[in-house]
């Protein structure tokens, strides 16, 4: 069981804070930030989608750059890291949490949904829903990190929506390092993508779920390999839409005239990928804050 040792804020005391159980009829708007976390900085693709869709919302982004990547780690380790990151976001006073990491969404979301004191959204269910709506031949491809693909989370989510759907899943562990090097328009990147995706194309997928929040940065390169035959499902965009729906459901939308903004905190100094994300996403991340991870503070 998880425990929080937080003093109740005025908002919580009034029934409009993290401790309140939504929906809350007395709280028609909420100016607190949306909390977003990822294993590194790839989740800034989700932040970009949120900023475009909900410009008046404040966003607090937490990237676990000290322990990136999560994709090659065990399920128990990813769950522990995710619990630590979400505890840190709760301490920041966020009104909802977005898990902008497919690996964390795959293995940690069920427990987080039960234990967090604020609503939480992952990236897998929205992506699965969009893929089902997109496919014409009912054969969907999924690419992601080893942890995401090994978890079978997308297969489970897709088959809950359509038990007879055909699914071809493929781990693509080399893509994230290439993206973080900034090789978004590079012949070698195109060759790696072709090597990973050609089997899926041969198997007949007509829709491909980008099961990693880094992957939207490769939309152009992926499209060069797939052409117009395969529809790409961007988990970042669909996650932002799911967040909008959740805010409306629980009356958590910021006031219309609220000044939206973005704060970024990392658990280690930023590397080259922050520059890549800034340039590719055109995000103003401002001054980067550092947050120390304190392992052992979370009780499961």
CSV table of C-alpha atoms in Angstrom, one decimal:
chain,number,residue,atom,x,y,z
A,1,UNK,CA,0.0,0.0,0.0
A,2,UNK,CA,1.3,3.5,-0.8
A,3,UNK,CA,1.2,6.3,1.7
A,4,UNK,CA,1.6,10.0,1.2
A,5,UNK,CA,3.1,12.2,3.9
A,6,UNK,CA,1.8,15.5,2.5
A,7,UNK,CA,0.2,18.5,4.3
A,8,UNK,CA,-3.2,19.1,2.9
A,9,UNK,CA,-3.2,22.2,0.6
A,10,UNK,CA,-6.0,24.8,0.8
A,11,UNK,CA,-7.4,23.3,-2.4
A,12,UNK,CA,-7.5,19.8,-1.0
A,13,UNK,CA,-9.2,21.1,2.2
A,14,UNK,CA,-11.9,22.7,0.1
A,15,UNK,CA,-12.5,19.5,-1.8
A,16,UNK,CA,-10.8,20.6,-5.0
A,17,UNK,CA,-7.3,19.2,-4.4
A,18,UNK,CA,-5.5,15.9,-5.0
A,19,UNK,CA,-7.2,14.2,-2.0
A,20,UNK,CA,-10.7,14.9,-3.4
A,21,UNK,CA,-12.5,12.0,-5.1
A,22,UNK,CA,-13.6,13.1,-8.6
A,23,UNK,CA,-16.0,14.0,-10.1
A,24,UNK,CA,-16.3,17.2,-8.1
A,25,UNK,CA,-19.4,19.2,-8.8
A,26,UNK,CA,-18.1,22.2,-6.8
A,27,UNK,CA,-15.0,22.5,-8.9
A,28,UNK,CA,-15.8,23.6,-12.4
A,29,UNK,CA,-12.2,24.5,-13.2
A,30,UNK,CA,-8.8,23.8,-11.8
A,31,UNK,CA,-5.6,25.8,-12.5
A,32,UNK,CA,-3.2,23.2,-11.1
A,33,UNK,CA,-0.8,21.7,-13.6
A,34,UNK,CA,-1.1,18.4,-15.5
A,35,UNK,CA,1.8,16.1,-14.4
A,36,UNK,CA,3.6,14.2,-17.2
A,37,UNK,CA,6.4,11.7,-16.7
A,38,UNK,CA,8.6,9.6,-18.9
A,39,UNK,CA,11.7,7.5,-18.5
A,40,UNK,CA,13.6,10.3,-20.3
A,41,UNK,CA,12.7,13.1,-22.6
A,42,UNK,CA,10.8,11.2,-25.3
A,43,UNK,CA,7.6,12.1,-23.5
A,44,UNK,CA,8.0,15.6,-24.7
A,45,UNK,CA,6.1,14.5,-27.8
A,46,UNK,CA,3.1,14.0,-25.5
A,47,UNK,CA,3.7,17.5,-24.0
A,48,UNK,CA,3.8,19.0,-27.5
A,49,UNK,CA,0.5,17.3,-28.3
A,50,UNK,CA,-1.0,18.6,-25.0
A,51,UNK,CA,0.3,22.1,-25.6
A,52,UNK,CA,-1.3,22.2,-29.0
A,53,UNK,CA,-4.6,20.8,-27.8
A,54,UNK,CA,-4.9,22.5,-24.4
A,55,UNK,CA,-2.9,25.7,-24.6
A,56,UNK,CA,-4.2,27.2,-21.4
A,57,UNK,CA,-3.2,24.2,-19.3
A,58,UNK,CA,0.0,24.3,-17.2
A,59,UNK,CA,2.2,21.2,-17.5
A,60,UNK,CA,4.8,19.9,-15.2
A,61,UNK,CA,7.1,17.4,-17.0
A,62,UNK,CA,9.3,15.0,-15.1
A,63,UNK,CA,11.9,13.0,-17.0
A,64,UNK,CA,13.8,10.2,-15.3
A,65,UNK,CA,17.0,10.8,-17.2
A,66,UNK,CA,19.1,9.3,-14.4
A,67,UNK,CA,17.7,5.9,-15.2
A,68,UNK,CA,16.7,6.0,-18.8
A,69,UNK,CA,15.8,3.8,-20.7
A,70,UNK,CA,13.1,1.8,-19.0
A,71,UNK,CA,12.5,-0.4,-22.1
A,72,UNK,CA,15.3,-2.9,-21.3
A,73,UNK,CA,14.6,-3.2,-17.6
A,74,UNK,CA,12.5,-5.8,-15.7
A,75,UNK,CA,8.8,-5.3,-15.1
A,76,UNK,CA,9.3,-5.0,-11.3
A,77,UNK,CA,12.0,-2.3,-11.8
A,78,UNK,CA,9.9,-0.3,-14.2
A,79,UNK,CA,7.0,-0.5,-11.8
A,80,UNK,CA,9.1,0.7,-8.9
A,81,UNK,CA,10.6,3.6,-10.9
A,82,UNK,CA,7.1,4.6,-12.0
A,83,UNK,CA,5.8,4.7,-8.5
A,84,UNK,CA,8.7,6.9,-7.4
A,85,UNK,CA,8.1,9.3,-10.4
A,86,UNK,CA,4.4,9.6,-9.8
A,87,UNK,CA,5.0,10.2,-6.0
A,88,UNK,CA,7.2,13.1,-7.0
A,89,UNK,CA,4.5,14.5,-9.3
A,90,UNK,CA,1.9,14.3,-6.5
A,91,UNK,CA,4.3,16.3,-4.3
A,92,UNK,CA,4.3,19.0,-7.1
A,93,UNK,CA,0.5,19.4,-6.6
A,94,UNK,CA,-0.6,18.2,-10.0
A,95,UNK,CA,-4.3,17.5,-10.7
A,96,UNK,CA,-3.8,14.5,-13.0
A,97,UNK,CA,-0.9,12.4,-14.2
A,98,UNK,CA,0.0,11.3,-17.7
A,99,UNK,CA,2.3,8.4,-18.0
A,100,UNK,CA,4.1,9.4,-21.3
A,101,UNK,CA,6.0,6.2,-21.4
A,102,UNK,CA,4.8,3.0,-23.1
A,103,UNK,CA,7.0,0.7,-20.9
A,104,UNK,CA,5.6,2.3,-17.7
A,105,UNK,CA,2.1,2.3,-19.0
A,106,UNK,CA,2.4,-1.4,-19.9
A,107,UNK,CA,3.5,-2.6,-16.5
A,108,UNK,CA,2.7,0.0,-13.9
A,109,UNK,CA,-0.6,1.6,-14.9
A,110,UNK,CA,-3.0,-1.0,-13.3
A,111,UNK,CA,-1.4,-0.5,-9.8
A,112,UNK,CA,-1.2,3.3,-10.3
A,113,UNK,CA,-4.9,3.5,-11.1
A,114,UNK,CA,-5.7,1.8,-7.8
A,115,UNK,CA,-3.3,3.8,-5.6
A,116,UNK,CA,-2.8,7.3,-6.9
A,117,UNK,CA,-4.8,10.1,-5.3
A,118,UNK,CA,-5.3,11.8,-8.7
A,119,UNK,CA,-6.6,10.5,-12.0
A,120,UNK,CA,-4.0,8.9,-14.3
A,121,UNK,CA,-3.8,8.3,-18.0
A,122,UNK,CA,-1.5,6.0,-19.9
A,123,UNK,CA,-0.6,6.0,-23.6
A,124,UNK,CA,-1.6,2.4,-24.5
A,125,UNK,CA,-5.4,2.4,-24.3
A,126,UNK,CA,-5.8,5.6,-26.4
A,127,UNK,CA,-3.4,4.2,-29.0
A,128,UNK,CA,-5.3,0.9,-29.2
A,129,UNK,CA,-8.6,2.7,-29.6
A,130,UNK,CA,-7.2,4.8,-32.4
A,131,UNK,CA,-5.8,1.8,-34.1
A,132,UNK,CA,-9.0,-0.1,-34.0
A,133,UNK,CA,-10.8,2.9,-35.5
A,134,UNK,CA,-8.2,3.2,-38.3
A,135,UNK,CA,-7.7,-0.3,-39.5
A,136,UNK,CA,-9.5,-1.5,-42.6
A,137,UNK,CA,-8.3,-5.1,-42.8
A,138,UNK,CA,-8.2,-5.7,-39.1
A,139,UNK,CA,-4.5,-6.4,-39.1
A,140,UNK,CA,-2.6,-4.0,-36.8
A,141,UNK,CA,1.2,-3.7,-36.2
A,142,UNK,CA,2.8,-2.5,-33.0
A,143,UNK,CA,6.3,-1.4,-32.6
A,144,UNK,CA,8.0,-0.4,-29.3
A,145,UNK,CA,10.7,-1.2,-26.8
A,146,UNK,CA,11.5,-4.7,-25.7
A,147,UNK,CA,9.7,-4.1,-22.3
A,148,UNK,CA,6.5,-2.8,-24.0
A,149,UNK,CA,6.3,-5.6,-26.6
A,150,UNK,CA,7.2,-8.3,-24.0
A,151,UNK,CA,4.4,-7.1,-21.7
A,152,UNK,CA,1.8,-7.8,-24.4
A,153,UNK,CA,-0.1,-4.7,-23.2
A,154,UNK,CA,-1.1,-3.5,-26.7
A,155,UNK,CA,-2.3,-7.0,-27.7
A,156,UNK,CA,-4.4,-7.1,-24.5
A,157,UNK,CA,-5.9,-3.6,-25.1
A,158,UNK,CA,-6.6,-4.3,-28.8
A,159,UNK,CA,-8.2,-7.6,-28.2
A,160,UNK,CA,-10.4,-6.1,-25.4
A,161,UNK,CA,-11.8,-3.9,-28.2
A,162,UNK,CA,-11.9,-6.5,-30.9
A,163,UNK,CA,-11.2,-10.2,-29.9
A,164,UNK,CA,-10.7,-11.3,-33.5
A,165,UNK,CA,-8.1,-8.6,-34.5
A,166,UNK,CA,-4.9,-9.7,-36.0
A,167,UNK,CA,-1.8,-8.3,-34.4
A,168,UNK,CA,1.9,-8.3,-35.4
A,169,UNK,CA,4.2,-6.9,-32.8
A,170,UNK,CA,7.9,-6.1,-33.1
A,171,UNK,CA,10.5,-4.8,-30.6
A,172,UNK,CA,12.7,-2.1,-32.2
A,173,UNK,CA,15.4,-1.4,-29.6
A,174,UNK,CA,17.7,0.5,-31.9
A,175,UNK,CA,15.3,3.3,-32.7
A,176,UNK,CA,15.4,5.2,-29.5
A,177,UNK,CA,19.3,5.6,-29.5
A,178,UNK,CA,19.1,6.8,-33.1
A,179,UNK,CA,16.5,9.3,-32.2
A,180,UNK,CA,18.4,10.5,-29.2
A,181,UNK,CA,21.5,11.0,-31.4
A,182,UNK,CA,19.4,13.3,-33.6
A,183,UNK,CA,19.6,11.0,-36.6
A,184,UNK,CA,16.0,11.7,-37.7
A,185,UNK,CA,16.9,12.2,-41.4
A,186,UNK,CA,19.7,9.8,-41.9
A,187,UNK,CA,20.2,6.9,-44.4
A,188,UNK,CA,21.3,4.6,-41.6
A,189,UNK,CA,18.1,5.3,-39.7
A,190,UNK,CA,16.1,4.6,-42.8
A,191,UNK,CA,17.9,1.2,-43.2
A,192,UNK,CA,17.2,0.2,-39.6
A,193,UNK,CA,13.5,1.2,-39.9
A,194,UNK,CA,13.2,-0.9,-43.1
A,195,UNK,CA,14.9,-3.9,-41.5
A,196,UNK,CA,12.4,-3.7,-38.6
A,197,UNK,CA,9.2,-3.0,-40.6
A,198,UNK,CA,9.5,-5.0,-43.7
A,199,UNK,CA,8.3,-8.2,-42.0
A,200,UNK,CA,5.3,-6.4,-40.7
A,201,UNK,CA,4.5,-5.1,-44.2
A,202,UNK,CA,4.8,-8.6,-45.6
A,203,UNK,CA,2.4,-9.9,-43.0
A,204,UNK,CA,-0.2,-7.4,-44.2
A,205,UNK,CA,-0.6,-4.8,-41.5
A,206,UNK,CA,-2.5,-1.7,-42.6
A,207,UNK,CA,-2.1,0.2,-39.4
A,208,UNK,CA,1.0,0.7,-37.3
A,209,UNK,CA,0.9,1.8,-33.6
A,210,UNK,CA,4.0,3.8,-32.6
A,211,UNK,CA,4.3,2.2,-29.2
A,212,UNK,CA,7.0,4.5,-27.9
A,213,UNK,CA,6.7,8.2,-27.3
A,214,UNK,CA,10.1,8.8,-29.0
A,215,UNK,CA,8.8,7.4,-32.3
A,216,UNK,CA,6.6,10.4,-33.4
A,217,UNK,CA,9.9,12.1,-34.1
A,218,UNK,CA,10.5,9.6,-36.9
A,219,UNK,CA,7.1,10.1,-38.6
A,220,UNK,CA,8.8,11.2,-41.9
A,221,UNK,CA,11.3,8.4,-41.9
A,222,UNK,CA,8.6,5.8,-41.1
A,223,UNK,CA,6.4,7.2,-43.8
A,224,UNK,CA,9.3,6.8,-46.3
A,225,UNK,CA,9.4,3.1,-45.6
A,226,UNK,CA,5.7,2.5,-45.4
A,227,UNK,CA,4.4,4.9,-48.0
A,228,UNK,CA,0.6,5.4,-48.0
A,229,UNK,CA,-0.2,1.7,-47.5
A,230,UNK,CA,0.0,1.8,-43.7
A,231,UNK,CA,-1.7,4.2,-41.4
A,232,UNK,CA,0.5,5.5,-38.5
A,233,UNK,CA,-1.1,5.8,-35.1
A,234,UNK,CA,0.7,8.4,-33.0
A,235,UNK,CA,0.3,7.5,-29.3
A,236,UNK,CA,1.2,11.0,-28.2
A,237,UNK,CA,-1.6,12.7,-30.1
A,238,UNK,CA,-4.2,10.1,-29.0
A,239,UNK,CA,-3.0,10.3,-25.4
A,240,UNK,CA,-3.5,14.1,-25.4
A,241,UNK,CA,-7.1,13.6,-26.6
A,242,UNK,CA,-7.7,11.1,-23.8
A,243,UNK,CA,-6.3,13.7,-21.3
A,244,UNK,CA,-8.8,16.3,-22.6
A,245,UNK,CA,-11.6,13.9,-22.1
A,246,UNK,CA,-10.5,13.0,-18.6
A,247,UNK,CA,-10.3,16.7,-17.6
A,248,UNK,CA,-13.8,17.3,-18.9
A,249,UNK,CA,-15.1,14.2,-17.1
A,250,UNK,CA,-13.7,15.3,-13.7
A,251,UNK,CA,-14.3,19.0,-14.2
A,252,UNK,CA,-10.5,19.6,-14.1
A,253,UNK,CA,-10.1,21.9,-17.0
A,254,UNK,CA,-8.2,25.1,-16.4
A,255,UNK,CA,-10.1,28.4,-16.6
A,256,UNK,CA,-10.3,29.7,-20.2
A,257,UNK,CA,-8.1,32.7,-19.5
A,258,UNK,CA,-5.5,30.7,-17.5
A,259,UNK,CA,-1.9,31.3,-18.6
A,260,UNK,CA,-0.7,27.9,-19.7
A,261,UNK,CA,3.0,27.1,-19.3
A,262,UNK,CA,5.6,24.3,-19.2
A,263,UNK,CA,8.0,23.4,-16.5
A,264,UNK,CA,10.6,20.6,-17.1
A,265,UNK,CA,12.4,18.8,-14.3
A,266,UNK,CA,14.9,15.9,-14.9
A,267,UNK,CA,16.5,13.5,-12.5
A,268,UNK,CA,19.9,14.0,-14.2
A,269,UNK,CA,21.5,16.7,-16.3
A,270,UNK,CA,20.0,16.9,-19.9
A,271,UNK,CA,21.9,15.3,-22.7
A,272,UNK,CA,21.8,15.8,-26.5
A,273,UNK,CA,18.3,14.6,-26.9
A,274,UNK,CA,16.9,17.7,-25.2
A,275,UNK,CA,18.4,19.7,-28.0
A,276,UNK,CA,16.8,17.3,-30.5
A,277,UNK,CA,13.4,17.6,-28.8
A,278,UNK,CA,13.6,21.4,-28.7
A,279,UNK,CA,14.4,21.7,-32.4
A,280,UNK,CA,12.1,19.0,-33.7
A,281,UNK,CA,9.1,19.8,-31.4
A,282,UNK,CA,9.7,23.6,-31.2
A,283,UNK,CA,9.0,23.5,-27.5
A,284,UNK,CA,10.1,26.3,-25.1
A,285,UNK,CA,11.2,24.2,-22.1
A,286,UNK,CA,12.7,27.1,-20.2
A,287,UNK,CA,15.2,26.5,-17.4
A,288,UNK,CA,15.6,22.9,-16.6
A,289,UNK,CA,15.1,21.9,-13.0
A,290,UNK,CA,16.8,18.9,-11.4
A,291,UNK,CA,15.1,16.6,-9.0
A,292,UNK,CA,16.9,14.0,-6.9
A,293,UNK,CA,15.3,10.5,-6.9
A,294,UNK,CA,15.0,9.1,-3.4
A,295,UNK,CA,14.6,5.3,-3.8
A,296,UNK,CA,12.9,3.5,-1.0
A,297,UNK,CA,10.4,6.2,-0.2
A,298,UNK,CA,7.6,4.3,-2.0
A,299,UNK,CA,5.8,1.5,-0.3
A,300,UNK,CA,4.1,-1.1,-2.4
